[in-house]
mmCIF file of C-alpha atoms in Angstrom:
data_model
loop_
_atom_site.group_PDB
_atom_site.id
_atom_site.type_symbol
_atom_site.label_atom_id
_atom_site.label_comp_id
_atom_site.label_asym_id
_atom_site.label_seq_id
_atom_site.Cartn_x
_atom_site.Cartn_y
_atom_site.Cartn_z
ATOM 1 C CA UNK A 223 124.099 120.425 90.903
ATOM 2 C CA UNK A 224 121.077 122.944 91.477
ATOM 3 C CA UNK A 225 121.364 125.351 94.101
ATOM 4 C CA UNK A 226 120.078 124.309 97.219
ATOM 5 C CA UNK A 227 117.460 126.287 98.856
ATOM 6 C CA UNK A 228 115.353 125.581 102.082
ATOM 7 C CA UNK A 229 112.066 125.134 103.053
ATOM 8 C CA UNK A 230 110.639 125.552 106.890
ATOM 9 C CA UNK A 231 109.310 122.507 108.186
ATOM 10 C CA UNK A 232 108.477 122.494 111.564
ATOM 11 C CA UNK A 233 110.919 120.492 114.321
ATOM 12 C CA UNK A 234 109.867 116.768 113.903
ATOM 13 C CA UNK A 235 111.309 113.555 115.674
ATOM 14 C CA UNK A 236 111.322 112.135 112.227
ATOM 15 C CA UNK A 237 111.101 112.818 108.384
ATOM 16 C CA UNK A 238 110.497 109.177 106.879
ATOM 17 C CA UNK A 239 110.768 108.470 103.190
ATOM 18 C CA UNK A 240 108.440 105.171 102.157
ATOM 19 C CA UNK A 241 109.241 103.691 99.018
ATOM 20 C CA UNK A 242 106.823 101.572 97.229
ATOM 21 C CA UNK A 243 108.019 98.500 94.596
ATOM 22 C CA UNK A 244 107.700 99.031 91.409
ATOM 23 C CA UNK A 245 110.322 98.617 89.254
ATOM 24 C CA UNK A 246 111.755 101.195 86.412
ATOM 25 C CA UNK A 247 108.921 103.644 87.623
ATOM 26 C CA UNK A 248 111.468 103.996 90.753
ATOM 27 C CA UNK A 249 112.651 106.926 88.749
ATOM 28 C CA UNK A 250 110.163 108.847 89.852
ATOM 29 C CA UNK A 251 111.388 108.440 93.357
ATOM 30 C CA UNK A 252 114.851 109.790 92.914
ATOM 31 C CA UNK A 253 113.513 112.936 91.090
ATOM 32 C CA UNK A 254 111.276 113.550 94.194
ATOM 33 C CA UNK A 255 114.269 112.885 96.134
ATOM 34 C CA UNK A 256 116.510 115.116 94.197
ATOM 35 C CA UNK A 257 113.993 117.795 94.795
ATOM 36 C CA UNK A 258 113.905 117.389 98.826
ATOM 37 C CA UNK A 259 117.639 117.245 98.920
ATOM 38 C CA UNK A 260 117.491 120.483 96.525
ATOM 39 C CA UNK A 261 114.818 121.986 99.379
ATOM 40 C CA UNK A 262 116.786 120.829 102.225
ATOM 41 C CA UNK A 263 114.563 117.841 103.462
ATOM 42 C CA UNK A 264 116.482 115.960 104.589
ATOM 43 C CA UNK A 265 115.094 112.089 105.636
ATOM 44 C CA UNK A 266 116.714 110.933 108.770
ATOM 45 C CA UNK A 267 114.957 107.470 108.012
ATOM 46 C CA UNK A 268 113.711 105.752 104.772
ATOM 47 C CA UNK A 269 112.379 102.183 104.105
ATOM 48 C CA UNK A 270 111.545 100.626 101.192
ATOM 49 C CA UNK A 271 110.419 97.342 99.043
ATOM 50 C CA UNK A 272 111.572 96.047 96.136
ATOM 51 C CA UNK A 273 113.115 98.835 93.404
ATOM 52 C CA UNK A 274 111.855 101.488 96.981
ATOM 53 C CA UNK A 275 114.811 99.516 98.618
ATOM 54 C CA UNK A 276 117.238 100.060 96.018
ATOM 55 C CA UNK A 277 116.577 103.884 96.123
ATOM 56 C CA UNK A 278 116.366 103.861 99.850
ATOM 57 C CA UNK A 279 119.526 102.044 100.087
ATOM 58 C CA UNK A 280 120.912 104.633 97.521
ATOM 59 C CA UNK A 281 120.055 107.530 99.991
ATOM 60 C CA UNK A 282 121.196 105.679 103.251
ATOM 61 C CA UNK A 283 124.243 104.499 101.720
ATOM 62 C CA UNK A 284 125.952 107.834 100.723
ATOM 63 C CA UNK A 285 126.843 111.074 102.662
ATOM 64 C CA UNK A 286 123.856 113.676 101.431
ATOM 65 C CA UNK A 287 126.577 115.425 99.234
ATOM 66 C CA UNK A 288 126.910 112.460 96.830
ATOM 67 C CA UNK A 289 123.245 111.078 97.076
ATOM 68 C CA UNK A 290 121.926 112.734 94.040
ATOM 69 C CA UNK A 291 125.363 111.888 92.390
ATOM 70 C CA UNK A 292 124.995 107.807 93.306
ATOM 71 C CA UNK A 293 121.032 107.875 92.115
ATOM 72 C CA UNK A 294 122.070 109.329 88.714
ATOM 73 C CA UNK A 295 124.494 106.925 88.371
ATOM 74 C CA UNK A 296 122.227 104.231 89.495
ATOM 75 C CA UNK A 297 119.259 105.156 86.960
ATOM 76 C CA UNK A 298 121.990 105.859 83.889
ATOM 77 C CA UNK A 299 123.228 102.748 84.080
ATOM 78 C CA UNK A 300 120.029 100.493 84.059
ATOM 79 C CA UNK A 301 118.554 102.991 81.596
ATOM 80 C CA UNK A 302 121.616 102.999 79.290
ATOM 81 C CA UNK A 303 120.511 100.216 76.937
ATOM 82 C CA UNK A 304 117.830 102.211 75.211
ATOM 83 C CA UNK A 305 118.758 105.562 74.941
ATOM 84 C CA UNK A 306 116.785 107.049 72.282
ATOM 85 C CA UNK A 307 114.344 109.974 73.281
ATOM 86 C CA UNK A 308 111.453 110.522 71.149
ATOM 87 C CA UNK A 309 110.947 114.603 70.407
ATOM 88 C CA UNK A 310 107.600 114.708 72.839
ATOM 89 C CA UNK A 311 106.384 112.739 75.718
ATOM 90 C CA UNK A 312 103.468 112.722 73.778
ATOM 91 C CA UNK A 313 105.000 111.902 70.215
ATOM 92 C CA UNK A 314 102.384 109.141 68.503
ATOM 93 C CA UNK A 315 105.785 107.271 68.477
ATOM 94 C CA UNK A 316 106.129 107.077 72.291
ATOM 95 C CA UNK A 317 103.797 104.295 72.944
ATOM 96 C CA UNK A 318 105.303 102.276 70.263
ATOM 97 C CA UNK A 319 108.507 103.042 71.424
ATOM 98 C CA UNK A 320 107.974 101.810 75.398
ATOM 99 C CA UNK A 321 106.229 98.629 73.686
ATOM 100 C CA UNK A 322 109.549 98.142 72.045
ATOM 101 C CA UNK A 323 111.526 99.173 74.677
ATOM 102 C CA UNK A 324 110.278 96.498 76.888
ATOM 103 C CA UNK A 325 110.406 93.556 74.442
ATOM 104 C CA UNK A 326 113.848 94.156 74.242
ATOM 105 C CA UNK A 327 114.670 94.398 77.888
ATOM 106 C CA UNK A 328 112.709 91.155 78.410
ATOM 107 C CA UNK A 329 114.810 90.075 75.510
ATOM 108 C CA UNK A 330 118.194 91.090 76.580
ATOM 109 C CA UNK A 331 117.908 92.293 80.146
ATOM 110 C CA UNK A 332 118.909 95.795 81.626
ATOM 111 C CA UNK A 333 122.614 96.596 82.121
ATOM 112 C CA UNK A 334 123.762 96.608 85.723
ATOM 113 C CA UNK A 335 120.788 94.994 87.080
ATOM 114 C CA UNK A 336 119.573 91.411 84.941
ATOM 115 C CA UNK A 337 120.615 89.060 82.422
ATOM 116 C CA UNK A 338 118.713 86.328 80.825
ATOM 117 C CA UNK A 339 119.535 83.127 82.263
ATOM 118 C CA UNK A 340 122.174 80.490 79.704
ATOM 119 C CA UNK A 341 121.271 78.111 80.043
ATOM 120 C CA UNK A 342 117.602 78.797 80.745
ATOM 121 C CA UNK A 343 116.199 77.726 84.200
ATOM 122 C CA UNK A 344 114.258 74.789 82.409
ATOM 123 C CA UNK A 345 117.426 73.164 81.546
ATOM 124 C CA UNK A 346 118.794 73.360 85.048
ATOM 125 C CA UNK A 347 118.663 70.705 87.853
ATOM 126 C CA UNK A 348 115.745 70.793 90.475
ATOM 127 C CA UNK A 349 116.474 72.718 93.248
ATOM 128 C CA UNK A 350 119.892 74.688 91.958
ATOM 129 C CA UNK A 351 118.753 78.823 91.752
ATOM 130 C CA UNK A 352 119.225 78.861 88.508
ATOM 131 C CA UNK A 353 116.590 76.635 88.220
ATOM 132 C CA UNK A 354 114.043 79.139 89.927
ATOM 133 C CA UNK A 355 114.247 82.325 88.088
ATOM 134 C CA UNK A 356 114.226 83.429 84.372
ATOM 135 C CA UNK A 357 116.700 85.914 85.097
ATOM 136 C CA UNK A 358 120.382 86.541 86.222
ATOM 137 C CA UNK A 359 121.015 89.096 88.959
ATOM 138 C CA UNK A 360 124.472 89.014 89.697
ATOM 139 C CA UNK A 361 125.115 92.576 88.124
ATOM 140 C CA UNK A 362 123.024 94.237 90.515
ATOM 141 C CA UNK A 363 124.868 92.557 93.466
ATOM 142 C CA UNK A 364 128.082 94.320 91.419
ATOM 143 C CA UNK A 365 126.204 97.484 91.332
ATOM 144 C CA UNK A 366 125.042 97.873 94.584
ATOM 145 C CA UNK A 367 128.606 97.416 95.808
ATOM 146 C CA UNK A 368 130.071 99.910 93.551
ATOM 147 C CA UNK A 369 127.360 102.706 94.489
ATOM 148 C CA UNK A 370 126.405 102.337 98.371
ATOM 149 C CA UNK A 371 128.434 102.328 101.403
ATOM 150 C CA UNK A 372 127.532 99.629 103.261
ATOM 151 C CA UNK A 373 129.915 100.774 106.252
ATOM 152 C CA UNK A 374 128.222 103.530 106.233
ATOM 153 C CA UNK A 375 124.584 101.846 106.373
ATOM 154 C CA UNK A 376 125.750 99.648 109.498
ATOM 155 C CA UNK A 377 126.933 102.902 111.591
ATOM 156 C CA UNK A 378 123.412 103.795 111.401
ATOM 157 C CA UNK A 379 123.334 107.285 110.240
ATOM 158 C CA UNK A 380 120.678 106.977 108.865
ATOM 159 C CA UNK A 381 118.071 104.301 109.556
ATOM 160 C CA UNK A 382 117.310 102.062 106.909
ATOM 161 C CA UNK A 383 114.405 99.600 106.809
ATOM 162 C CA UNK A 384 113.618 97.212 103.800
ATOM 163 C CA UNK A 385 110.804 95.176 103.435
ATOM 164 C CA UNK A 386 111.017 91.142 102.065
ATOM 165 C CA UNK A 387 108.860 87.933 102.309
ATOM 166 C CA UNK A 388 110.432 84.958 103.735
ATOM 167 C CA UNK A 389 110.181 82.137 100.960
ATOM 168 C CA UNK A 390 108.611 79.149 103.423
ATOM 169 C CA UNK A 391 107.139 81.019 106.395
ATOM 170 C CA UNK A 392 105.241 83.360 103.724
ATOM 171 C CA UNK A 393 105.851 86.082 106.556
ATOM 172 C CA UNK A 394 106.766 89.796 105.649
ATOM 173 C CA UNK A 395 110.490 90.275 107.393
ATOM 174 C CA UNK A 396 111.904 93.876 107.650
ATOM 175 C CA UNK A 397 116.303 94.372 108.059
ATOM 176 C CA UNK A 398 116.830 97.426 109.484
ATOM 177 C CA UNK A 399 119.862 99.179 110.555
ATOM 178 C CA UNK A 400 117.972 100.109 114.150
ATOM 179 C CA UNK A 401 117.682 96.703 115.272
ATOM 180 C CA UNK A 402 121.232 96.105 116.140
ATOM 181 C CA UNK A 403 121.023 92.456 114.640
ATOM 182 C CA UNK A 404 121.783 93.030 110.938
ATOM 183 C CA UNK A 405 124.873 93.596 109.115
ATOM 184 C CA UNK A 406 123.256 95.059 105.900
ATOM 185 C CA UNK A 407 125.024 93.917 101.809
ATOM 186 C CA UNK A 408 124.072 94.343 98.648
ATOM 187 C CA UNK A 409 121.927 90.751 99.495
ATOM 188 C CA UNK A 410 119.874 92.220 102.047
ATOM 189 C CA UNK A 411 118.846 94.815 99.140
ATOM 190 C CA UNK A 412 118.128 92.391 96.355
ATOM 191 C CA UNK A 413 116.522 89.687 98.803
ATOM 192 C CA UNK A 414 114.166 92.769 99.137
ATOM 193 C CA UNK A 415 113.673 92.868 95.113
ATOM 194 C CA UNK A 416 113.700 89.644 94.375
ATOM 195 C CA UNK A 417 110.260 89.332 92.462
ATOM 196 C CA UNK A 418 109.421 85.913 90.918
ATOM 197 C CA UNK A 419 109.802 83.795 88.613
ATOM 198 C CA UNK A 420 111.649 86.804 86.888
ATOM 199 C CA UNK A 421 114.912 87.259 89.430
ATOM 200 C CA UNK A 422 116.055 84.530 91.749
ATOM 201 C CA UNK A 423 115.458 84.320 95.630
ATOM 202 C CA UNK A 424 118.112 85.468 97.596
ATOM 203 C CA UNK A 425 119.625 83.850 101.115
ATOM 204 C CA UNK A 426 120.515 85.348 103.936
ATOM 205 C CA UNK A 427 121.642 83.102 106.942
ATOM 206 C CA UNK A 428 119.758 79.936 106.678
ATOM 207 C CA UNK A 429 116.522 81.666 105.151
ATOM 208 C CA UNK A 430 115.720 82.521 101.074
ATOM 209 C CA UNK A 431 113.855 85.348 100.548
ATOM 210 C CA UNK A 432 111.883 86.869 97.629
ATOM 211 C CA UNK A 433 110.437 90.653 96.709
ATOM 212 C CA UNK A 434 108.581 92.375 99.540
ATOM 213 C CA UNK A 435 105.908 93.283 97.545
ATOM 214 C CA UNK A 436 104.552 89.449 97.826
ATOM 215 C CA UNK A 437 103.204 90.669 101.372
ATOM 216 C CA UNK A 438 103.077 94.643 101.145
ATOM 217 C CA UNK A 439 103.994 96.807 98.448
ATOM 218 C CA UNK A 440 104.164 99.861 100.418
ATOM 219 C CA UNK A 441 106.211 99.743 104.394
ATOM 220 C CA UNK A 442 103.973 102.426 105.417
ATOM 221 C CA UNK A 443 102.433 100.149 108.500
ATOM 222 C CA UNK A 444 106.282 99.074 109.199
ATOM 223 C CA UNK A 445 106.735 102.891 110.390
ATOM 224 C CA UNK A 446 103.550 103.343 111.717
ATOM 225 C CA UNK A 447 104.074 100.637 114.240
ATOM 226 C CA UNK A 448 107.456 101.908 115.785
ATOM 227 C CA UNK A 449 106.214 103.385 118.424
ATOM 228 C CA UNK A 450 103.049 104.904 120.243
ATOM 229 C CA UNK A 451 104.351 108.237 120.355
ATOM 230 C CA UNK A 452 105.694 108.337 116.770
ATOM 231 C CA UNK A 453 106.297 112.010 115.490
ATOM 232 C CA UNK A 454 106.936 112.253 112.503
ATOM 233 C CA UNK A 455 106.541 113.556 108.973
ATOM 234 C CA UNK A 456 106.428 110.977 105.955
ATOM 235 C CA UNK A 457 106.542 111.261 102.775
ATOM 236 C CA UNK A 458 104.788 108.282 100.989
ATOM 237 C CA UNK A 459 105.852 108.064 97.168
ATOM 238 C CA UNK A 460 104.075 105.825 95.569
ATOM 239 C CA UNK A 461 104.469 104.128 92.101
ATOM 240 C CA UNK A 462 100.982 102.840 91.270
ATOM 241 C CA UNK A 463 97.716 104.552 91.409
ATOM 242 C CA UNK A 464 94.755 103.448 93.467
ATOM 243 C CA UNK A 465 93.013 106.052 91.844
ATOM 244 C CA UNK A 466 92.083 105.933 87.680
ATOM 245 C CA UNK A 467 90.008 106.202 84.790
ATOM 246 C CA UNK A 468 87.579 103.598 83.372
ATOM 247 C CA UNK A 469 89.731 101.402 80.880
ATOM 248 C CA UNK A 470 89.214 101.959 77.227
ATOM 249 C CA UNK A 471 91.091 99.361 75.732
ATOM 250 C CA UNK A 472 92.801 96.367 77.258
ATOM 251 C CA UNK A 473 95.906 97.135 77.622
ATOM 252 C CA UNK A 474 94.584 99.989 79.645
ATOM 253 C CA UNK A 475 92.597 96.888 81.613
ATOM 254 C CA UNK A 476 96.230 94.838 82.416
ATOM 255 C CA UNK A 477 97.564 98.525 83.490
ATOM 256 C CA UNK A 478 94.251 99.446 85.357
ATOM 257 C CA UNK A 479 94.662 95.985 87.446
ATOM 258 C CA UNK A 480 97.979 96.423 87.934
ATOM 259 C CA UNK A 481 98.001 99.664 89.608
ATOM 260 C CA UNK A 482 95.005 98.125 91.753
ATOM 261 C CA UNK A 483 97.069 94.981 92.949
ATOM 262 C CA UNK A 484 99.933 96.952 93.902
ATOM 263 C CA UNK A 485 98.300 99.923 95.399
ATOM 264 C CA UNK A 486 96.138 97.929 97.449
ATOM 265 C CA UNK A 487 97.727 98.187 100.601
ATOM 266 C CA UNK A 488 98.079 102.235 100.685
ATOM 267 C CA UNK A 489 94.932 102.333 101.795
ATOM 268 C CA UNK A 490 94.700 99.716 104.129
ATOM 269 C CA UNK A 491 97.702 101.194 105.863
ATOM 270 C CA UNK A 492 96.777 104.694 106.184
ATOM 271 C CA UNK A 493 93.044 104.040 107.363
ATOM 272 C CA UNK A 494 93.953 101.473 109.737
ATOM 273 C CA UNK A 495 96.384 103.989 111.497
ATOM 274 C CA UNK A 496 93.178 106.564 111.628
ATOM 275 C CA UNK A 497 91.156 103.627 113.201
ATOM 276 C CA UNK A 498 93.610 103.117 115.677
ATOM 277 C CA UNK A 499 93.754 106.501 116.492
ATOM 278 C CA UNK A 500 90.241 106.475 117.336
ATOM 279 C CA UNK A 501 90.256 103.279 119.168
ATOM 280 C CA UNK A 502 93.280 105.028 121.393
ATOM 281 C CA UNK A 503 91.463 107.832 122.046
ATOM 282 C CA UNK A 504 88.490 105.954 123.296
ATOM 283 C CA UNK A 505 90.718 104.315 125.464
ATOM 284 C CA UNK A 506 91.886 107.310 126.968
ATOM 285 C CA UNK A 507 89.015 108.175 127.888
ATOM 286 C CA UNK A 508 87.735 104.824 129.276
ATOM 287 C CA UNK A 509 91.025 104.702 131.512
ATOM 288 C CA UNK A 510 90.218 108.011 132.695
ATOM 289 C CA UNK A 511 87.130 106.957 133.934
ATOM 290 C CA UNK A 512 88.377 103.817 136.609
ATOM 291 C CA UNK A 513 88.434 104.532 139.720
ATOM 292 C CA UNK A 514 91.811 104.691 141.461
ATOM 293 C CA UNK A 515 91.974 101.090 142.408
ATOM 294 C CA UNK A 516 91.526 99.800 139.179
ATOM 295 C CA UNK A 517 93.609 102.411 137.538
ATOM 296 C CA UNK A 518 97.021 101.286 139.592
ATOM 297 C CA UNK A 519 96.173 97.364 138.349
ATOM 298 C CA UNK A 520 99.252 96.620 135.862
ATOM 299 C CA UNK A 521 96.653 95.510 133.062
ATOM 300 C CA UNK A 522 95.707 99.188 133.333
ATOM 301 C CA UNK A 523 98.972 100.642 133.080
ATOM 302 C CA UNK A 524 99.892 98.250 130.314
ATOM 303 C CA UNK A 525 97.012 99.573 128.283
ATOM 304 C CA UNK A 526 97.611 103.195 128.873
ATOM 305 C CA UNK A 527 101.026 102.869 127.055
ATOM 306 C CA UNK A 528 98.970 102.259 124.546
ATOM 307 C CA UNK A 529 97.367 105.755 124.852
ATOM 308 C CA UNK A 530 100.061 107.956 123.923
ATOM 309 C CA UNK A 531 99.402 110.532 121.595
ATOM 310 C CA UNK A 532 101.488 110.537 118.162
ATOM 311 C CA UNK A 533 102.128 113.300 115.463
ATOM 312 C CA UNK A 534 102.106 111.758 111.959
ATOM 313 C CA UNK A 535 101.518 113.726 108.880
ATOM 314 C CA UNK A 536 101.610 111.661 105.989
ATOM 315 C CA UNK A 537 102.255 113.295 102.319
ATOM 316 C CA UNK A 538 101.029 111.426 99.526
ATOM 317 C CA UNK A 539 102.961 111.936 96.652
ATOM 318 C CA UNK A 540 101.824 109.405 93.630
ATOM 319 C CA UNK A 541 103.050 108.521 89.956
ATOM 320 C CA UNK A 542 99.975 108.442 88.098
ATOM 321 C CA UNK A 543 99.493 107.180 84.292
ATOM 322 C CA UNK A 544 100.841 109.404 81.871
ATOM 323 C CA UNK A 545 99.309 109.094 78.165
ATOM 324 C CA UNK A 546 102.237 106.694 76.929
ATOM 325 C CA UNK A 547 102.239 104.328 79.917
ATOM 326 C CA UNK A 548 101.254 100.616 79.091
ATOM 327 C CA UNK A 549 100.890 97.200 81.363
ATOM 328 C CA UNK A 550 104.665 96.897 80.809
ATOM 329 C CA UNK A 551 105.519 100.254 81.686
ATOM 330 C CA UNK A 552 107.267 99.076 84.953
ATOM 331 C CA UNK A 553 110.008 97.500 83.290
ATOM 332 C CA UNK A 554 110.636 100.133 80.774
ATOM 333 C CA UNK A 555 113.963 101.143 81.341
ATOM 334 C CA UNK A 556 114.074 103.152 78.503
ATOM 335 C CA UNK A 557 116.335 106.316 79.105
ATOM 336 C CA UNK A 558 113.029 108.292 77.368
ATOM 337 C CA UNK A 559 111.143 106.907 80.288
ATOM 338 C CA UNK A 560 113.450 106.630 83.409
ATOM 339 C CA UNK A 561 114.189 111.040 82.538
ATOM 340 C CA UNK A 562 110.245 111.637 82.335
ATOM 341 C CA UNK A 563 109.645 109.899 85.716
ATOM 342 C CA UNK A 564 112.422 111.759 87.351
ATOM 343 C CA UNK A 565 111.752 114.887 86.270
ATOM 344 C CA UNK A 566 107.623 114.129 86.830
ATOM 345 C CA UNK A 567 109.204 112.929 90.286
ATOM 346 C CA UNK A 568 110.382 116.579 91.111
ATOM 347 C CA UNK A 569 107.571 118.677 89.848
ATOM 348 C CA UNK A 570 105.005 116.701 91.750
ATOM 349 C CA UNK A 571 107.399 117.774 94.779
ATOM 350 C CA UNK A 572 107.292 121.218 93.516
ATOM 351 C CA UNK A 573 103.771 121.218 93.257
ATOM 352 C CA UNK A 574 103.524 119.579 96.388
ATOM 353 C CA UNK A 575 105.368 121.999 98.315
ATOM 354 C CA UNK A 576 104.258 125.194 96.844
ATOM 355 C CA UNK A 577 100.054 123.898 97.150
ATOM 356 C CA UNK A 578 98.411 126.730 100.035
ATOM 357 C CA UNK A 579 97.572 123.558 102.349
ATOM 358 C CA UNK A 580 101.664 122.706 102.412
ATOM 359 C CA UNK A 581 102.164 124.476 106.084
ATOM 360 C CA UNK A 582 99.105 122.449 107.212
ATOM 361 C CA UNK A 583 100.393 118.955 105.970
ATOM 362 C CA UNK A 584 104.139 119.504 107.632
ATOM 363 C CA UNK A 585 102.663 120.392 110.846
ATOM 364 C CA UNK A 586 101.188 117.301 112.483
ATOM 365 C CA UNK A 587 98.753 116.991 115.426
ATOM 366 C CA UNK A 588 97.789 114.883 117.236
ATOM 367 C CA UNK A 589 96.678 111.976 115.183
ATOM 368 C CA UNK A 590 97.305 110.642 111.655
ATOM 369 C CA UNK A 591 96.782 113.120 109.024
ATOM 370 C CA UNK A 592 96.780 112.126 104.672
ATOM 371 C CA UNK A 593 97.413 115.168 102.534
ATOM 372 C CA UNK A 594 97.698 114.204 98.675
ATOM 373 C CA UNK A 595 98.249 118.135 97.648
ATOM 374 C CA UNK A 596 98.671 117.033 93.695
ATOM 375 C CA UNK A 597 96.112 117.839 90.742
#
């Protein structure tokens, strides 16, 4: 393992990891990872969706010293089907080779994670699961148990939150190890990934749940709505791209509206929190303004909790298209592709960290701050 060095980040009440969905581009995500646990950042909560569960539940589920350890193991095994590694990322041979890397995982499935359904869900009664997905998922429950402490997720040392839609309510649900009401297992994290009609919904109690991504692909607003007086530094990786380049072809178009439809809700999160900083502050200063009589009236004091002051610096750190990238390209778990987005994953961190506006971004005022510090 590399030697570990340490960067200075101010004293925060929090350092939040949020994980967006997004499938075999969650590589990415563990080499940013790898790189904070290399600096010494160490989250004391992360949350997640969909393939941002898995890796959250990764993190949460191991002591730091075998975190890095677990996500290799994690990301060798699903990427173990297709190992060949073309001589350049940008070899003329490594679009071909993701196209035919991903027919053959649709094909055959990804070890550790999926299986084609035999029979096929058409053949299957109404109503059974088998009938409901085109995919198998019973080797990720296997996985999941064999990498993650779950024990160690229920004491709560560090707080885990994942992100899933309830099947008939259509309502986004969050588990998290804070509540006190959970008992977290591998089906809490594949409820969370449970995208249709390619994996199966997942029950928990007396409720079936699919991917989180159906309602939100990014649990940015989840954190931002703890508390009034949040303080906290986050670091928001995220898979897709709501920024890009005009199309040229259209495959580019598919990928182009794909990273749109899945990015959507950065966005929305992040400039709703600066709205509701300046509605707060407006409040403030309204309150301020009663006169005493009105300012001991509960309704007051009720809406003055609503004035407290938080500290969030968000970090923006974002996997954008790379020149061999396709529509398909988040289900290539080709072990060409799953190393380039981890290794992509730590540089942007690198980047990120060494950029002259760093200091500013890990030092929040008062407020919500966005600093995306990459090229």
């Amino acid at each position: 393992m590399a030697r570990r060095t340490h960067t200075h980040v101010p004293k925060r009440r929090h350092t939040v990891l949020v994980l967006q969905g997004g499938g075999a581009l969650g590589a990415y995500q563990a080499g940013v990872y790898e790189e904070l646990h290399t600096r010494g950042l160490a989250p004391d909560w992360v949350t997640g969706v969909s393939i941002g569960a898995i890796n959250a539940a990764l993190i949460a589920g191991n002591r730091p010293e075998h975190r890095i350890e677990r996500l290799h193991s994690f990301w060798e095994l699903v990427s173990s089907g297709i190992t060949y590694l073309p001589p350049h990322e940008f070899d003329p041979l490594r679009v071909a080779f993701s196209r035919l890397s991903t027919t053959a995982i649709a094909t055959f499935g990804v070890p550790g994670f999926f299986v084609p359904r035999i029979p096929p869900p058409m053949l299957m009664p109404h109503g059974e699961v088998a009938a409901l997905s085109v995919y198998d998922t019973s080797p990720l429950a296997k996985t999941l148990g064999e990498l993650i402490d779950f024990d160690l997720i229920n004491s709560g040392a560090t707080r885990l939150s994942i992100g899933a839609a309830d099947i008939e309510s259509g309502n986004s649900v969050y588990f998290d190890n804070a509540q006190g009401d959970v008992e977290f297992s591998p089906q809490h994290i594949m409820a969370s990934g449970a995208l249709p009609p390619g994996f199966p919904p997942i029950r928990i109690g007396d409720a079936w749940y699919w991917d989180g991504g159906l309602t939100s692909n990014i649990p940015l607003w989840y954190v931002l709505d703890d508390r009034s007086d949040l303080d906290a530094l986050v670091f928001q990786i995220d898979l897709f791209s709501a920024r890009g380049a005009m199309p040229q072809t259209l495959d580019e178009v598919l990928e182009r509206s794909k990273d749109i439809q899945y990015s959507s809700r950065t966005r929305f999160g992040t400039s709703r929190g600066k709205q509701d900083d300046v509605q707060r502050e407006a409040l403030r200063r309204l309150l301020a303004k009663l006169p005493a009589r009105l300012a001991a009236d509960d309704d007051a004091k009720l809406l003055a909790q609503r004035t407290q002051r938080r500290k969030v610096s968000i970090v923006h750190l974002i996997n954008r298209r790379t020149a061999f990238s396709t529509v398909a390209k988040d289900y290539d778990f080709s072990r060409a592709t799953v190393r380039a987005l981890w290794e992509a994953g730590r540089e942007d961190l690198r980047q990120t960290l060494a950029h002259p506006h760093w200091p500013r971004a890990s030092v929040a005022r008062n407020g919500l701050r966005t600093y995306d510090l990459l090229p």
